Amino acid sequence: MAQAPRGAQPIEPVLVVIPTYNERENLGPILTRLHEALPEVHALVVDDGSPDGTGELADELAGKDDRVHVMHRTEKAGLGAAYVAGFGWGLARDYNTIVEMDADGSHAPEDLPRVLEALADADLVLGSRYVPGGSVVNWPFRRQLLSKLANVYAGICLGAGIKDITAGYRAYRREVLQKLPLDEIASAGYCFQIDLAWRTAEQGFTVTEVPITFTEREIGDSKMSSSIVFEAILRVGVWGAKHRWQQVRGLFGGKRN
């Protein structure tokens, strides 16, 4: 049974978690745009020891703006681990909403007010490329195809009914993250997004998608790799097999009773 949306509970204060690895040129502009769109939100930069000085720049920006915070990690351990660390930091400091946002400008901060507005009737809001009104700009055909196939594959395996379950632009109410077993999340790459969205839906929380425009980065290199793709294929396949097996067991178990 689905839990009631948390609309009666406030969404403020809001923390935007921004993982970084070699994003020195992008970090300043994305934080400026974020605070132009929503001056009251806080940002946590989770830097995985960037050799290009991103962490040092984050410290400099934080020293000038008490809305900016920095977490330094000593190694590049993957997107999932960075977000889990950021979620823990935010939960310990009583933020009511925690947002995932890329540092490279692909997630427009100008879309965040609409994402947060949708939390009035949801527990998790995904900024979706694949619902009406959503779009992708300047993405190579190969990346678009890979993204769409990943969503179709996840939909077939998991049956979550989410159009853009791989979306990395999203906002969680704190109650969701408190209930999810974050210390058990092993997904290191982009299947982390599939993992958490699916777990959220499985827990009975309300998941909503709002359209966004996703724009390919202009500066720096994408972190996508073949190992990330293979991780997602393998993990989602295993989750899907377990999910279907549990459904079958439940069906036959119900008949015996």
mmCIF file of C-alpha atoms in Angstrom:
data_model
loop_
_atom_site.group_PDB
_atom_site.id
_atom_site.type_symbol
_atom_site.label_atom_id
_atom_site.label_comp_id
_atom_site.label_asym_id
_atom_site.label_seq_id
_atom_site.Cartn_x
_atom_site.Cartn_y
_atom_site.Cartn_z
ATOM 1 C CA MET A 1 0.000 0.000 0.000
ATOM 2 C CA ALA A 2 1.371 3.380 -0.981
ATOM 3 C CA GLN A 3 2.203 5.800 1.781
ATOM 4 C CA ALA A 4 0.509 9.171 1.799
ATOM 5 C CA PRO A 5 2.534 11.955 0.160
ATOM 6 C CA ARG A 6 4.276 14.230 2.631
ATOM 7 C CA GLY A 7 2.635 17.397 1.312
ATOM 8 C CA ALA A 8 1.706 18.630 4.766
ATOM 9 C CA GLN A 9 5.330 18.605 5.868
ATOM 10 C CA PRO A 10 7.707 21.429 4.920
ATOM 11 C CA ILE A 11 10.382 20.836 2.310
ATOM 12 C CA GLU A 12 12.730 23.477 3.689
ATOM 13 C CA PRO A 13 15.570 23.555 4.438
ATOM 14 C CA VAL A 14 16.859 22.173 1.126
ATOM 15 C CA LEU A 15 20.337 20.749 0.505
ATOM 16 C CA VAL A 16 21.680 20.219 -3.024
ATOM 17 C CA VAL A 17 24.389 17.543 -3.120
ATOM 18 C CA ILE A 18 26.870 18.067 -5.971
ATOM 19 C CA PRO A 19 29.499 15.328 -6.452
ATOM 20 C CA THR A 20 32.649 16.514 -8.214
ATOM 21 C CA TYR A 21 35.722 15.050 -9.842
ATOM 22 C CA ASN A 22 37.727 17.450 -12.011
ATOM 23 C CA GLU A 23 34.933 20.021 -12.299
ATOM 24 C CA ARG A 24 36.900 23.152 -11.407
ATOM 25 C CA GLU A 25 35.711 25.120 -14.437
ATOM 26 C CA ASN A 26 32.072 24.142 -13.944
ATOM 27 C CA LEU A 27 31.668 24.464 -10.184
ATOM 28 C CA GLY A 28 31.574 28.240 -9.798
ATOM 29 C CA PRO A 29 29.032 28.848 -12.572
ATOM 30 C CA ILE A 30 26.699 26.051 -11.402
ATOM 31 C CA LEU A 31 26.664 27.371 -7.828
ATOM 32 C CA THR A 32 26.006 30.897 -9.087
ATOM 33 C CA ARG A 33 23.076 29.692 -11.200
ATOM 34 C CA LEU A 34 21.747 27.620 -8.308
ATOM 35 C CA HIS A 35 21.622 30.573 -5.945
ATOM 36 C CA GLU A 36 20.187 32.861 -8.586
ATOM 37 C CA ALA A 37 17.334 30.376 -9.039
ATOM 38 C CA LEU A 38 16.855 29.621 -5.327
ATOM 39 C CA PRO A 39 18.833 31.925 -3.035
ATOM 40 C CA GLU A 40 17.837 30.105 0.154
ATOM 41 C CA VAL A 41 19.057 26.588 -0.658
ATOM 42 C CA HIS A 42 22.350 25.179 0.580
ATOM 43 C CA ALA A 43 24.833 23.201 -1.507
ATOM 44 C CA LEU A 44 27.199 20.441 -0.435
ATOM 45 C CA VAL A 45 30.119 19.809 -2.798
ATOM 46 C CA VAL A 46 31.351 16.225 -2.375
ATOM 47 C CA ASP A 47 34.783 16.153 -3.983
ATOM 48 C CA ASP A 48 36.587 12.865 -4.590
ATOM 49 C CA GLY A 49 40.112 14.228 -4.422
ATOM 50 C CA SER A 50 40.040 16.005 -7.788
ATOM 51 C CA PRO A 51 43.593 16.535 -9.058
ATOM 52 C CA ASP A 52 42.530 19.681 -10.944
ATOM 53 C CA GLY A 53 41.908 21.655 -7.740
ATOM 54 C CA THR A 54 38.111 21.415 -7.628
ATOM 55 C CA GLY A 55 38.205 20.731 -3.888
ATOM 56 C CA GLU A 56 40.371 23.766 -3.198
ATOM 57 C CA LEU A 57 38.056 25.977 -5.243
ATOM 58 C CA ALA A 58 35.068 24.559 -3.335
ATOM 59 C CA ASP A 59 36.758 25.509 -0.055
ATOM 60 C CA GLU A 60 37.369 29.012 -1.382
ATOM 61 C CA LEU A 61 33.740 29.417 -2.421
ATOM 62 C CA ALA A 62 32.506 28.029 0.894
ATOM 63 C CA GLY A 63 34.672 30.534 2.740
ATOM 64 C CA LYS A 64 32.817 33.349 0.999
ATOM 65 C CA ASP A 65 29.280 31.914 1.221
ATOM 66 C CA ASP A 66 27.789 30.149 4.246
ATOM 67 C CA ARG A 67 25.277 28.409 1.944
ATOM 68 C CA VAL A 68 28.111 26.368 0.414
ATOM 69 C CA HIS A 69 29.619 23.388 2.242
ATOM 70 C CA VAL A 70 32.371 20.972 1.237
ATOM 71 C CA MET A 71 33.084 17.315 1.920
ATOM 72 C CA HIS A 72 36.515 16.034 0.898
ATOM 73 C CA ARG A 73 36.945 12.350 0.073
ATOM 74 C CA THR A 74 40.355 10.876 -0.543
ATOM 75 C CA GLU A 75 39.624 8.741 -3.585
ATOM 76 C CA LYS A 76 37.364 8.479 -6.602
ATOM 77 C CA ALA A 77 34.942 5.842 -5.295
ATOM 78 C CA GLY A 78 32.034 6.370 -7.679
ATOM 79 C CA LEU A 79 28.906 8.441 -7.953
ATOM 80 C CA GLY A 80 26.847 6.253 -5.636
ATOM 81 C CA ALA A 81 29.329 6.391 -2.779
ATOM 82 C CA ALA A 82 29.618 10.182 -3.110
ATOM 83 C CA TYR A 83 25.862 10.615 -2.952
ATOM 84 C CA VAL A 84 25.463 8.260 0.008
ATOM 85 C CA ALA A 85 28.099 10.254 1.885
ATOM 86 C CA GLY A 86 26.302 13.487 1.007
ATOM 87 C CA PHE A 87 22.925 12.085 2.061
ATOM 88 C CA GLY A 88 24.346 11.110 5.435
ATOM 89 C CA TRP A 89 25.805 14.587 5.898
ATOM 90 C CA GLY A 90 22.469 16.210 5.081
ATOM 91 C CA LEU A 91 20.371 13.898 7.248
ATOM 92 C CA ALA A 92 22.652 14.551 10.219
ATOM 93 C CA ARG A 93 21.995 18.281 9.820
ATOM 94 C CA ASP A 94 18.195 18.117 9.616
ATOM 95 C CA TYR A 95 17.644 19.121 5.988
ATOM 96 C CA ASN A 96 14.082 18.186 4.990
ATOM 97 C CA THR A 97 14.854 17.830 1.277
ATOM 98 C CA ILE A 98 18.022 16.525 -0.345
ATOM 99 C CA VAL A 99 18.604 17.079 -4.067
ATOM 100 C CA GLU A 100 20.964 15.331 -6.485
ATOM 101 C CA MET A 101 22.520 17.628 -9.085
ATOM 102 C CA ASP A 102 25.465 17.237 -11.478
ATOM 103 C CA ALA A 103 28.215 19.843 -11.450
ATOM 104 C CA ASP A 104 28.632 19.934 -15.228
ATOM 105 C CA GLY A 105 25.564 22.040 -16.088
ATOM 106 C CA SER A 106 23.550 19.174 -17.572
ATOM 107 C CA HIS A 107 20.994 19.669 -14.799
ATOM 108 C CA ALA A 108 19.706 23.213 -15.101
ATOM 109 C CA PRO A 109 19.332 24.851 -11.667
ATOM 110 C CA GLU A 110 16.554 26.915 -13.232
ATOM 111 C CA ASP A 111 14.435 23.726 -13.310
ATOM 112 C CA LEU A 112 14.840 23.106 -9.582
ATOM 113 C CA PRO A 113 11.922 25.314 -8.418
ATOM 114 C CA ARG A 114 9.523 23.090 -10.419
ATOM 115 C CA VAL A 115 11.143 19.933 -9.088
ATOM 116 C CA LEU A 116 10.730 21.150 -5.509
ATOM 117 C CA GLU A 117 7.180 22.333 -6.137
ATOM 118 C CA ALA A 118 6.227 18.785 -7.159
ATOM 119 C CA LEU A 119 7.272 17.528 -3.708
ATOM 120 C CA ALA A 120 3.973 18.888 -2.423
ATOM 121 C CA ASP A 121 2.409 15.667 -3.715
ATOM 122 C CA ALA A 122 5.354 13.278 -3.737
ATOM 123 C CA ASP A 123 8.180 11.789 -1.715
ATOM 124 C CA LEU A 124 10.669 11.570 -4.595
ATOM 125 C CA VAL A 125 10.617 13.801 -7.665
ATOM 126 C CA LEU A 126 12.652 12.901 -10.738
ATOM 127 C CA GLY A 127 13.671 15.492 -13.296
ATOM 128 C CA SER A 128 12.721 13.440 -16.342
ATOM 129 C CA ARG A 129 13.915 13.610 -19.938
ATOM 130 C CA TYR A 130 11.309 11.137 -21.144
ATOM 131 C CA VAL A 131 7.946 12.464 -20.017
ATOM 132 C CA PRO A 132 6.008 14.990 -22.143
ATOM 133 C CA GLY A 133 7.889 18.291 -22.097
ATOM 134 C CA GLY A 134 11.244 16.700 -21.269
ATOM 135 C CA SER A 135 14.114 16.885 -23.739
ATOM 136 C CA VAL A 136 17.822 16.295 -24.354
ATOM 137 C CA VAL A 137 20.112 18.884 -25.966
ATOM 138 C CA ASN A 138 23.451 18.236 -27.700
ATOM 139 C CA TRP A 139 23.705 14.591 -26.708
ATOM 140 C CA PRO A 140 25.355 12.262 -29.247
ATOM 141 C CA PHE A 141 22.975 9.734 -30.787
ATOM 142 C CA ARG A 142 24.879 6.864 -29.115
ATOM 143 C CA ARG A 143 24.351 8.340 -25.642
ATOM 144 C CA GLN A 144 20.655 8.994 -26.297
ATOM 145 C CA LEU A 145 20.184 5.438 -27.524
ATOM 146 C CA LEU A 146 22.073 4.020 -24.545
ATOM 147 C CA SER A 147 19.983 6.064 -22.109
ATOM 148 C CA LYS A 148 16.668 5.062 -23.663
ATOM 149 C CA LEU A 149 17.640 1.403 -23.849
ATOM 150 C CA ALA A 150 18.727 1.502 -20.188
ATOM 151 C CA ASN A 151 15.321 2.820 -19.177
ATOM 152 C CA VAL A 152 13.493 0.233 -21.265
ATOM 153 C CA TYR A 153 15.687 -2.543 -19.850
ATOM 154 C CA ALA A 154 15.131 -1.381 -16.263
ATOM 155 C CA GLY A 155 11.395 -1.085 -16.887
ATOM 156 C CA ILE A 156 11.183 -4.646 -18.201
ATOM 157 C CA CYS A 157 13.316 -6.102 -15.398
ATOM 158 C CA LEU A 158 11.883 -4.175 -12.470
ATOM 159 C CA GLY A 159 8.411 -3.096 -13.553
ATOM 160 C CA ALA A 160 8.662 0.160 -11.603
ATOM 161 C CA GLY A 161 6.597 2.177 -14.103
ATOM 162 C CA ILE A 162 9.078 5.077 -14.133
ATOM 163 C CA LYS A 163 9.876 6.621 -17.520
ATOM 164 C CA ASP A 164 13.336 7.944 -16.611
ATOM 165 C CA ILE A 165 14.510 5.736 -13.760
ATOM 166 C CA THR A 166 18.151 6.541 -14.616
ATOM 167 C CA ALA A 167 17.558 10.281 -14.062
ATOM 168 C CA GLY A 168 20.236 11.876 -11.927
ATOM 169 C CA TYR A 169 18.383 15.123 -11.202
ATOM 170 C CA ARG A 170 16.058 14.380 -8.321
ATOM 171 C CA ALA A 171 14.761 15.538 -4.945
ATOM 172 C CA TYR A 172 14.101 13.291 -1.942
ATOM 173 C CA ARG A 173 12.137 14.043 1.170
ATOM 174 C CA ARG A 174 14.286 13.131 4.169
ATOM 175 C CA GLU A 175 11.825 10.414 5.253
ATOM 176 C CA VAL A 176 12.668 8.434 2.124
ATOM 177 C CA LEU A 177 16.413 8.465 2.714
ATOM 178 C CA GLN A 178 15.920 7.674 6.391
ATOM 179 C CA LYS A 179 14.003 4.521 5.488
ATOM 180 C CA LEU A 180 16.259 3.277 2.685
ATOM 181 C CA PRO A 181 19.203 1.055 3.740
ATOM 182 C CA LEU A 182 21.834 3.448 2.429
ATOM 183 C CA ASP A 183 24.646 1.499 4.070
ATOM 184 C CA GLU A 184 23.706 -1.509 1.916
ATOM 185 C CA ILE A 185 23.846 0.364 -1.406
ATOM 186 C CA ALA A 186 26.714 -1.157 -3.388
ATOM 187 C CA SER A 187 26.038 0.435 -6.779
ATOM 188 C CA ALA A 188 29.036 2.562 -7.665
ATOM 189 C CA GLY A 189 28.064 3.994 -11.044
ATOM 190 C CA TYR A 190 24.950 5.331 -12.661
ATOM 191 C CA CYS A 191 22.872 2.271 -11.759
ATOM 192 C CA PHE A 192 22.857 3.866 -8.312
ATOM 193 C CA GLN A 193 20.033 6.039 -9.661
ATOM 194 C CA ILE A 194 18.041 2.984 -10.741
ATOM 195 C CA ASP A 195 18.710 1.300 -7.410
ATOM 196 C CA LEU A 196 17.414 4.145 -5.243
ATOM 197 C CA ALA A 197 14.394 5.005 -7.391
ATOM 198 C CA TRP A 198 13.316 1.358 -7.445
ATOM 199 C CA ARG A 199 13.844 0.921 -3.698
ATOM 200 C CA THR A 200 11.826 4.088 -3.089
ATOM 201 C CA ALA A 201 8.913 2.814 -5.152
ATOM 202 C CA GLU A 202 9.131 -0.641 -3.548
ATOM 203 C CA GLN A 203 8.858 0.958 -0.107
ATOM 204 C CA GLY A 204 5.517 2.453 -1.132
ATOM 205 C CA PHE A 205 6.662 6.050 -1.415
ATOM 206 C CA THR A 206 5.152 8.291 -4.068
ATOM 207 C CA VAL A 207 7.457 8.909 -7.048
ATOM 208 C CA THR A 208 6.665 11.716 -9.504
ATOM 209 C CA GLU A 209 8.410 12.779 -12.714
ATOM 210 C CA VAL A 210 8.523 16.359 -13.981
ATOM 211 C CA PRO A 211 9.958 17.349 -17.375
ATOM 212 C CA ILE A 212 13.404 18.902 -17.598
ATOM 213 C CA THR A 213 15.798 19.847 -20.367
ATOM 214 C CA PHE A 214 19.010 17.861 -20.069
ATOM 215 C CA THR A 215 21.962 19.581 -21.756
ATOM 216 C CA GLU A 216 25.246 17.847 -22.558
ATOM 217 C CA ARG A 217 28.218 19.329 -20.747
ATOM 218 C CA GLU A 218 30.265 21.935 -22.605
ATOM 219 C CA ILE A 219 33.404 21.733 -20.445
ATOM 220 C CA GLY A 220 35.233 18.618 -19.293
ATOM 221 C CA ASP A 221 34.771 14.932 -19.972
ATOM 222 C CA SER A 222 31.852 12.628 -19.304
ATOM 223 C CA LYS A 223 32.354 10.089 -16.502
ATOM 224 C CA MET A 224 30.418 7.391 -18.421
ATOM 225 C CA SER A 225 32.441 4.256 -19.167
ATOM 226 C CA SER A 226 31.912 0.697 -20.328
ATOM 227 C CA SER A 227 32.407 -0.589 -16.772
ATOM 228 C CA ILE A 228 29.526 1.600 -15.587
ATOM 229 C CA VAL A 229 27.296 0.235 -18.348
ATOM 230 C CA PHE A 230 28.200 -3.381 -17.563
ATOM 231 C CA GLU A 231 27.591 -2.789 -13.842
ATOM 232 C CA ALA A 232 24.110 -1.505 -14.584
ATOM 233 C CA ILE A 233 23.257 -4.384 -16.932
ATOM 234 C CA LEU A 234 24.398 -6.989 -14.430
ATOM 235 C CA ARG A 235 22.901 -5.486 -11.300
ATOM 236 C CA VAL A 236 19.541 -4.595 -12.837
ATOM 237 C CA GLY A 237 19.302 -8.070 -14.348
ATOM 238 C CA VAL A 238 19.955 -9.688 -10.970
ATOM 239 C CA TRP A 239 17.471 -7.397 -9.194
ATOM 240 C CA GLY A 240 14.873 -8.128 -11.850
ATOM 241 C CA ALA A 241 15.347 -11.902 -11.559
ATOM 242 C CA LYS A 242 14.982 -11.754 -7.783
ATOM 243 C CA HIS A 243 11.930 -9.516 -8.088
ATOM 244 C CA ARG A 244 10.198 -11.857 -10.547
ATOM 245 C CA TRP A 245 11.083 -14.910 -8.445
ATOM 246 C CA GLN A 246 9.555 -13.293 -5.365
ATOM 247 C CA GLN A 247 6.408 -12.565 -7.362
ATOM 248 C CA VAL A 248 6.191 -16.192 -8.470
ATOM 249 C CA ARG A 249 6.763 -17.489 -4.945
ATOM 250 C CA GLY A 250 4.111 -15.141 -3.638
ATOM 251 C CA LEU A 251 1.641 -16.279 -6.270
ATOM 252 C CA PHE A 252 2.052 -19.988 -5.543
ATOM 253 C CA GLY A 253 2.325 -19.405 -1.800
ATOM 254 C CA GLY A 254 -0.997 -17.592 -1.875
ATOM 255 C CA LYS A 255 -2.631 -20.508 -3.700
ATOM 256 C CA ARG A 256 -1.427 -23.000 -1.097
ATOM 257 C CA ASN A 257 -2.920 -20.904 1.648
#
